[in-house]
Amino acid sequence: MSDAILSIEGLSKQFQLHEQHKLIPSCAHVALQVFSGELCALIGPTGAGKSSVLKCIYRTYLPSAGRMLYRDAQGHVTDLAQASEHRMLALRQNDIGFVTQFLHCLPRKSALDVVAEPLMSRGADRSLAHYKARELLARLNVPERLWGVPPATFSGGEKQRVNLARGLIARPRLLLLDEPTASLDPATTERVIELLQAIKAEGVAMLAIFHQPGLVQRLADRVVELKPPVAATDLLETCAS
Ligand SMILES: Nc1ncnc2c1ncn2[C@@H]1O[C@H](COP(=O)(O)OP(=O)(O)OP(=O)(O)O)[C@@H](O)[C@H]1O
Ligand SMILES: [Mg+2]
């Protein structure tokens, strides 16, 4: 698999709608490689399956076909399409981070706790995790008055920055980013770009979905374009063929 951290071949995911006897494709025949210290941009029209690819890698979705070879720090290769839940839990805790399009958080946890949590679950003590969380929130321009407040009531852009800080704090080896600047103003977007550039320089491998060509141009070392998958097929036809 060369020296890529992640190498994907023939990845496809489809959903079965049993009531309507339909197979809904969400991504099809995806191939890509991600390298340490590089950002691979995933682009394509809405509905092309970009988020589905990230969800397959993180195993929120179980792929229908294909291989996703992940190489860990010891050089051990795991096919994420076949890995056990136990292995995936360990990889999510130590290796692979995912900044999703939306922040899902517990209503009573402060922003600081939400951001610090991935570091604490890796064994860091609370004061160090909070120190790093404060540093990141400040760097991402989140007003200090919000740090002690649960993010449930935050604006879209504030939530997005909390989500980013949470994804970045533990410095995963592979970081998956789903439209990380979608709800941010130009000045805040600039801060995020600087942070992603710094993280790239530290050697983190990133696979990121962007809709703005300007961001792709500035951040991407390679670009993979997804085409929308073909229309839904009839489940009975597929089974017969
Ligand atoms: N859980 C699911 N169940 C059924 N269909 C799904 C599911 N997840 C994704 N799909 C379908 O797969 C297709 C691709 O969705 P996906 O969210 O991956 O697209 P995307 O490229 O990220 O789009 P956008 O740019 O709008 O975020 C869509 O047609 C979507 O309806
Ligand atoms: Mg998406």
PDB file of N, CA, C and O in Angstrom, residues 81-133:
ATOM      1  N   ALA A  81     -12.575  -1.807   6.562  1.00  0.00           N
ATOM      2  CA  ALA A  81     -13.843  -2.385   6.113  1.00  0.00           C
ATOM      3  C   ALA A  81     -14.135  -3.703   6.828  1.00  0.00           C
ATOM      4  O   ALA A  81     -15.285  -4.130   6.905  1.00  0.00           O
ATOM      5  N   GLN A  82     -13.075  -4.344   7.355  1.00  0.00           N
ATOM      6  CA  GLN A  82     -13.231  -5.661   7.977  1.00  0.00           C
ATOM      7  C   GLN A  82     -12.956  -5.645   9.480  1.00  0.00           C
ATOM      8  O   GLN A  82     -13.180  -6.648  10.154  1.00  0.00           O
ATOM      9  N   ALA A  83     -12.413  -4.550   9.991  1.00  0.00           N
ATOM     10  CA  ALA A  83     -11.929  -4.520  11.376  1.00  0.00           C
ATOM     11  C   ALA A  83     -13.062  -4.758  12.375  1.00  0.00           C
ATOM     12  O   ALA A  83     -14.216  -4.374  12.125  1.00  0.00           O
ATOM     13  N   SER A  84     -12.719  -5.378  13.505  1.00  0.00           N
ATOM     14  CA  SER A  84     -13.712  -5.617  14.550  1.00  0.00           C
ATOM     15  C   SER A  84     -14.097  -4.291  15.212  1.00  0.00           C
ATOM     16  O   SER A  84     -13.358  -3.301  15.126  1.00  0.00           O
ATOM     17  N   GLU A  85     -15.240  -4.277  15.895  1.00  0.00           N
ATOM     18  CA  GLU A  85     -15.671  -3.079  16.617  1.00  0.00           C
ATOM     19  C   GLU A  85     -14.631  -2.681  17.665  1.00  0.00           C
ATOM     20  O   GLU A  85     -14.368  -1.506  17.882  1.00  0.00           O
ATOM     21  N   HIS A  86     -14.034  -3.694  18.294  1.00  0.00           N
ATOM     22  CA  HIS A  86     -13.032  -3.462  19.324  1.00  0.00           C
ATOM     23  C   HIS A  86     -11.821  -2.706  18.747  1.00  0.00           C
ATOM     24  O   HIS A  86     -11.347  -1.723  19.314  1.00  0.00           O
ATOM     25  N   ARG A  87     -11.350  -3.158  17.592  1.00  0.00           N
ATOM     26  CA  ARG A  87     -10.217  -2.505  16.917  1.00  0.00           C
ATOM     27  C   ARG A  87     -10.597  -1.072  16.507  1.00  0.00           C
ATOM     28  O   ARG A  87      -9.816  -0.146  16.652  1.00  0.00           O
ATOM     29  N   MET A  88     -11.842  -0.917  16.010  1.00  0.00           N
ATOM     30  CA  MET A  88     -12.279   0.420  15.591  1.00  0.00           C
ATOM     31  C   MET A  88     -12.335   1.374  16.790  1.00  0.00           C
ATOM     32  O   MET A  88     -11.957   2.535  16.681  1.00  0.00           O
ATOM     33  N   LEU A  89     -12.795   0.878  17.937  1.00  0.00           N
ATOM     34  CA  LEU A  89     -12.845   1.734  19.132  1.00  0.00           C
ATOM     35  C   LEU A  89     -11.457   2.220  19.502  1.00  0.00           C
ATOM     36  O   LEU A  89     -11.248   3.385  19.820  1.00  0.00           O
ATOM     37  N   ALA A  90     -10.483   1.304  19.437  1.00  0.00           N
ATOM     38  CA  ALA A  90      -9.104   1.666  19.781  1.00  0.00           C
ATOM     39  C   ALA A  90      -8.554   2.679  18.768  1.00  0.00           C
ATOM     40  O   ALA A  90      -7.893   3.654  19.155  1.00  0.00           O
ATOM     41  N   LEU A  91      -8.853   2.474  17.502  1.00  0.00           N
ATOM     42  CA  LEU A  91      -8.361   3.406  16.480  1.00  0.00           C
ATOM     43  C   LEU A  91      -9.005   4.788  16.641  1.00  0.00           C
ATOM     44  O   LEU A  91      -8.348   5.811  16.495  1.00  0.00           O
ATOM     45  N   ARG A  92     -10.307   4.808  16.979  1.00  0.00           N
ATOM     46  CA  ARG A  92     -10.977   6.097  17.179  1.00  0.00           C
ATOM     47  C   ARG A  92     -10.401   6.826  18.385  1.00  0.00           C
ATOM     48  O   ARG A  92     -10.311   8.043  18.413  1.00  0.00           O
ATOM     49  N   GLN A  93     -10.017   6.068  19.390  1.00  0.00           N
ATOM     50  CA  GLN A  93      -9.478   6.709  20.591  1.00  0.00           C
ATOM     51  C   GLN A  93      -8.055   7.236  20.379  1.00  0.00           C
ATOM     52  O   GLN A  93      -7.707   8.300  20.858  1.00  0.00           O
ATOM     53  N   ASN A  94      -7.245   6.499  19.615  1.00  0.00           N
ATOM     54  CA  ASN A  94      -5.826   6.850  19.547  1.00  0.00           C
ATOM     55  C   ASN A  94      -5.348   7.376  18.200  1.00  0.00           C
ATOM     56  O   ASN A  94      -4.327   8.054  18.137  1.00  0.00           O
ATOM     57  N   ASP A  95      -6.022   7.023  17.113  1.00  0.00           N
ATOM     58  CA  ASP A  95      -5.443   7.289  15.795  1.00  0.00           C
ATOM     59  C   ASP A  95      -6.273   8.192  14.890  1.00  0.00           C
ATOM     60  O   ASP A  95      -5.721   9.024  14.178  1.00  0.00           O
ATOM     61  N   ILE A  96      -7.580   7.951  14.861  1.00  0.00           N
ATOM     62  CA  ILE A  96      -8.408   8.587  13.829  1.00  0.00           C
ATOM     63  C   ILE A  96      -9.395   9.561  14.469  1.00  0.00           C
ATOM     64  O   ILE A  96     -10.172   9.176  15.345  1.00  0.00           O
ATOM     65  N   GLY A  97      -9.352  10.820  14.049  1.00  0.00           N
ATOM     66  CA  GLY A  97     -10.287  11.830  14.556  1.00  0.00           C
ATOM     67  C   GLY A  97     -11.274  12.208  13.460  1.00  0.00           C
ATOM     68  O   GLY A  97     -10.956  12.133  12.274  1.00  0.00           O
ATOM     69  N   PHE A  98     -12.470  12.608  13.862  1.00  0.00           N
ATOM     70  CA  PHE A  98     -13.511  12.959  12.886  1.00  0.00           C
ATOM     71  C   PHE A  98     -14.213  14.232  13.339  1.00  0.00           C
ATOM     72  O   PHE A  98     -14.841  14.253  14.399  1.00  0.00           O
ATOM     73  N   VAL A  99     -14.079  15.280  12.551  1.00  0.00           N
ATOM     74  CA  VAL A  99     -14.835  16.501  12.813  1.00  0.00           C
ATOM     75  C   VAL A  99     -16.026  16.463  11.870  1.00  0.00           C
ATOM     76  O   VAL A  99     -15.898  16.689  10.667  1.00  0.00           O
ATOM     77  N   THR A 100     -17.196  16.120  12.423  1.00  0.00           N
ATOM     78  CA  THR A 100     -18.392  15.934  11.596  1.00  0.00           C
ATOM     79  C   THR A 100     -19.006  17.286  11.226  1.00  0.00           C
ATOM     80  O   THR A 100     -18.588  18.327  11.732  1.00  0.00           O
ATOM     81  N   GLN A 101     -20.030  17.238  10.369  1.00  0.00           N
ATOM     82  CA  GLN A 101     -20.690  18.480   9.958  1.00  0.00           C
ATOM     83  C   GLN A 101     -21.431  19.117  11.130  1.00  0.00           C
ATOM     84  O   GLN A 101     -21.628  20.314  11.167  1.00  0.00           O
ATOM     85  N   PHE A 102     -21.833  18.304  12.096  1.00  0.00           N
ATOM     86  CA  PHE A 102     -22.624  18.831  13.201  1.00  0.00           C
ATOM     87  C   PHE A 102     -22.036  18.386  14.537  1.00  0.00           C
ATOM     88  O   PHE A 102     -21.494  17.293  14.641  1.00  0.00           O
ATOM     89  N   LEU A 103     -22.160  19.265  15.543  1.00  0.00           N
ATOM     90  CA  LEU A 103     -21.664  18.926  16.885  1.00  0.00           C
ATOM     91  C   LEU A 103     -22.787  18.254  17.677  1.00  0.00           C
ATOM     92  O   LEU A 103     -23.867  18.815  17.837  1.00  0.00           O
ATOM     93  N   HIS A 104     -22.518  17.044  18.111  1.00  0.00           N
ATOM     94  CA  HIS A 104     -23.494  16.373  18.969  1.00  0.00           C
ATOM     95  C   HIS A 104     -22.890  16.367  20.368  1.00  0.00           C
ATOM     96  O   HIS A 104     -21.822  15.814  20.568  1.00  0.00           O
ATOM     97  N   CYS A 105     -23.546  17.008  21.325  1.00  0.00           N
ATOM     98  CA  CYS A 105     -22.934  17.021  22.654  1.00  0.00           C
ATOM     99  C   CYS A 105     -23.984  16.912  23.749  1.00  0.00           C
ATOM    100  O   CYS A 105     -25.166  17.157  23.526  1.00  0.00           O
ATOM    101  N   LEU A 106     -23.492  16.513  24.910  1.00  0.00           N
ATOM    102  CA  LEU A 106     -24.390  16.388  26.050  1.00  0.00           C
ATOM    103  C   LEU A 106     -24.791  17.781  26.517  1.00  0.00           C
ATOM    104  O   LEU A 106     -23.956  18.678  26.600  1.00  0.00           O
ATOM    105  N   PRO A 107     -26.095  17.970  26.840  1.00  0.00           N
ATOM    106  CA  PRO A 107     -26.580  19.316  27.146  1.00  0.00           C
ATOM    107  C   PRO A 107     -25.893  19.982  28.339  1.00  0.00           C
ATOM    108  O   PRO A 107     -25.789  21.188  28.371  1.00  0.00           O
ATOM    109  N   ARG A 108     -25.415  19.203  29.334  1.00  0.00           N
ATOM    110  CA  ARG A 108     -24.894  19.869  30.535  1.00  0.00           C
ATOM    111  C   ARG A 108     -23.371  20.002  30.577  1.00  0.00           C
ATOM    112  O   ARG A 108     -22.837  20.498  31.552  1.00  0.00           O
ATOM    113  N   LYS A 109     -22.680  19.584  29.522  1.00  0.00           N
ATOM    114  CA  LYS A 109     -21.214  19.678  29.515  1.00  0.00           C
ATOM    115  C   LYS A 109     -20.775  21.035  28.998  1.00  0.00           C
ATOM    116  O   LYS A 109     -21.258  21.477  27.945  1.00  0.00           O
ATOM    117  N   SER A 110     -19.821  21.674  29.686  1.00  0.00           N
ATOM    118  CA  SER A 110     -19.330  22.971  29.213  1.00  0.00           C
ATOM    119  C   SER A 110     -18.511  22.776  27.940  1.00  0.00           C
ATOM    120  O   SER A 110     -17.997  21.688  27.667  1.00  0.00           O
ATOM    121  N   ALA A 111     -18.341  23.872  27.175  1.00  0.00           N
ATOM    122  CA  ALA A 111     -17.543  23.812  25.941  1.00  0.00           C
ATOM    123  C   ALA A 111     -16.131  23.312  26.263  1.00  0.00           C
ATOM    124  O   ALA A 111     -15.558  22.506  25.519  1.00  0.00           O
ATOM    125  N   LEU A 112     -15.603  23.786  27.392  1.00  0.00           N
ATOM    126  CA  LEU A 112     -14.247  23.392  27.789  1.00  0.00           C
ATOM    127  C   LEU A 112     -14.153  21.880  27.997  1.00  0.00           C
ATOM    128  O   LEU A 112     -13.205  21.224  27.544  1.00  0.00           O
ATOM    129  N   ASP A 113     -15.152  21.309  28.662  1.00  0.00           N
ATOM    130  CA  ASP A 113     -15.169  19.851  28.887  1.00  0.00           C
ATOM    131  C   ASP A 113     -15.355  19.081  27.586  1.00  0.00           C
ATOM    132  O   ASP A 113     -14.745  18.039  27.384  1.00  0.00           O
ATOM    133  N   VAL A 114     -16.221  19.617  26.710  1.00  0.00           N
ATOM    134  CA  VAL A 114     -16.468  18.952  25.421  1.00  0.00           C
ATOM    135  C   VAL A 114     -15.159  18.874  24.634  1.00  0.00           C
ATOM    136  O   VAL A 114     -14.821  17.841  24.049  1.00  0.00           O
ATOM    137  N   VAL A 115     -14.396  19.971  24.644  1.00  0.00           N
ATOM    138  CA  VAL A 115     -13.135  20.013  23.880  1.00  0.00           C
ATOM    139  C   VAL A 115     -12.059  19.153  24.558  1.00  0.00           C
ATOM    140  O   VAL A 115     -11.305  18.440  23.890  1.00  0.00           O
ATOM    141  N   ALA A 116     -12.012  19.202  25.888  1.00  0.00           N
ATOM    142  CA  ALA A 116     -10.948  18.500  26.625  1.00  0.00           C
ATOM    143  C   ALA A 116     -11.133  16.982  26.639  1.00  0.00           C
ATOM    144  O   ALA A 116     -10.167  16.223  26.806  1.00  0.00           O
ATOM    145  N   GLU A 117     -12.361  16.538  26.428  1.00  0.00           N
ATOM    146  CA  GLU A 117     -12.713  15.124  26.648  1.00  0.00           C
ATOM    147  C   GLU A 117     -11.835  14.112  25.882  1.00  0.00           C
ATOM    148  O   GLU A 117     -11.345  13.142  26.492  1.00  0.00           O
ATOM    149  N   PRO A 118     -11.569  14.312  24.554  1.00  0.00           N
ATOM    150  CA  PRO A 118     -10.753  13.296  23.849  1.00  0.00           C
ATOM    151  C   PRO A 118      -9.351  13.137  24.451  1.00  0.00           C
ATOM    152  O   PRO A 118      -8.794  12.037  24.458  1.00  0.00           O
ATOM    153  N   LEU A 119      -8.798  14.231  24.983  1.00  0.00           N
ATOM    154  CA  LEU A 119      -7.464  14.157  25.581  1.00  0.00           C
ATOM    155  C   LEU A 119      -7.537  13.421  26.925  1.00  0.00           C
ATOM    156  O   LEU A 119      -6.674  12.594  27.257  1.00  0.00           O
ATOM    157  N   MET A 120      -8.601  13.690  27.695  1.00  0.00           N
ATOM    158  CA  MET A 120      -8.750  13.026  28.992  1.00  0.00           C
ATOM    159  C   MET A 120      -9.013  11.530  28.804  1.00  0.00           C
ATOM    160  O   MET A 120      -8.531  10.712  29.584  1.00  0.00           O
ATOM    161  N   SER A 121      -9.735  11.192  27.732  1.00  0.00           N
ATOM    162  CA  SER A 121     -10.006   9.754  27.534  1.00  0.00           C
ATOM    163  C   SER A 121      -8.743   9.018  27.087  1.00  0.00           C
ATOM    164  O   SER A 121      -8.692   7.794  27.089  1.00  0.00           O
ATOM    165  N   ARG A 122      -7.705   9.780  26.697  1.00  0.00           N
ATOM    166  CA  ARG A 122      -6.413   9.148  26.399  1.00  0.00           C
ATOM    167  C   ARG A 122      -5.510   9.133  27.628  1.00  0.00           C
ATOM    168  O   ARG A 122      -4.323   8.820  27.535  1.00  0.00           O
ATOM    169  N   GLY A 123      -6.036   9.606  28.757  1.00  0.00           N
ATOM    170  CA  GLY A 123      -5.282   9.497  30.004  1.00  0.00           C
ATOM    171  C   GLY A 123      -4.646  10.794  30.489  1.00  0.00           C
ATOM    172  O   GLY A 123      -3.998  10.813  31.530  1.00  0.00           O
ATOM    173  N   ALA A 124      -4.828  11.907  29.750  1.00  0.00           N
ATOM    174  CA  ALA A 124      -4.240  13.185  30.196  1.00  0.00           C
ATOM    175  C   ALA A 124      -4.994  13.673  31.435  1.00  0.00           C
ATOM    176  O   ALA A 124      -6.194  13.410  31.574  1.00  0.00           O
ATOM    177  N   ASP A 125      -4.291  14.377  32.343  1.00  0.00           N
ATOM    178  CA  ASP A 125      -5.030  14.853  33.517  1.00  0.00           C
ATOM    179  C   ASP A 125      -5.847  16.098  33.158  1.00  0.00           C
ATOM    180  O   ASP A 125      -5.590  16.783  32.167  1.00  0.00           O
ATOM    181  N   ARG A 126      -6.872  16.330  33.996  1.00  0.00           N
ATOM    182  CA  ARG A 126      -7.880  17.338  33.686  1.00  0.00           C
ATOM    183  C   ARG A 126      -7.279  18.738  33.499  1.00  0.00           C
ATOM    184  O   ARG A 126      -7.671  19.474  32.597  1.00  0.00           O
ATOM    185  N   SER A 127      -6.288  19.105  34.328  1.00  0.00           N
ATOM    186  CA  SER A 127      -5.766  20.468  34.223  1.00  0.00           C
ATOM    187  C   SER A 127      -4.996  20.659  32.917  1.00  0.00           C
ATOM    188  O   SER A 127      -5.109  21.700  32.264  1.00  0.00           O
ATOM    189  N   LEU A 128      -4.238  19.656  32.493  1.00  0.00           N
ATOM    190  CA  LEU A 128      -3.512  19.762  31.216  1.00  0.00           C
ATOM    191  C   LEU A 128      -4.513  19.808  30.049  1.00  0.00           C
ATOM    192  O   LEU A 128      -4.384  20.633  29.136  1.00  0.00           O
ATOM    193  N   ALA A 129      -5.527  18.942  30.103  1.00  0.00           N
ATOM    194  CA  ALA A 129      -6.527  18.894  29.024  1.00  0.00           C
ATOM    195  C   ALA A 129      -7.261  20.238  28.938  1.00  0.00           C
ATOM    196  O   ALA A 129      -7.490  20.759  27.843  1.00  0.00           O
ATOM    197  N   HIS A 130      -7.592  20.830  30.102  1.00  0.00           N
ATOM    198  CA  HIS A 130      -8.275  22.125  30.086  1.00  0.00           C
ATOM    199  C   HIS A 130      -7.365  23.237  29.584  1.00  0.00           C
ATOM    200  O   HIS A 130      -7.800  24.137  28.869  1.00  0.00           O
ATOM    201  N   TYR A 131      -6.094  23.159  29.937  1.00  0.00           N
ATOM    202  CA  TYR A 131      -5.125  24.155  29.469  1.00  0.00           C
ATOM    203  C   TYR A 131      -5.062  24.136  27.935  1.00  0.00           C
ATOM    204  O   TYR A 131      -5.154  25.160  27.263  1.00  0.00           O
ATOM    205  N   LYS A 132      -4.962  22.937  27.364  1.00  0.00           N
ATOM    206  CA  LYS A 132      -4.886  22.792  25.901  1.00  0.00           C
ATOM    207  C   LYS A 132      -6.202  23.204  25.241  1.00  0.00           C
ATOM    208  O   LYS A 132      -6.209  23.766  24.145  1.00  0.00           O
ATOM    209  N   ALA A 133      -7.323  22.888  25.913  1.00  0.00           N
ATOM    210  CA  ALA A 133      -8.637  23.252  25.371  1.00  0.00           C
ATOM    211  C   ALA A 133      -8.774  24.780  25.309  1.00  0.00           C
ATOM    212  O   ALA A 133      -9.234  25.337  24.308  1.00  0.00           O
TER     213      ALA A 133
END
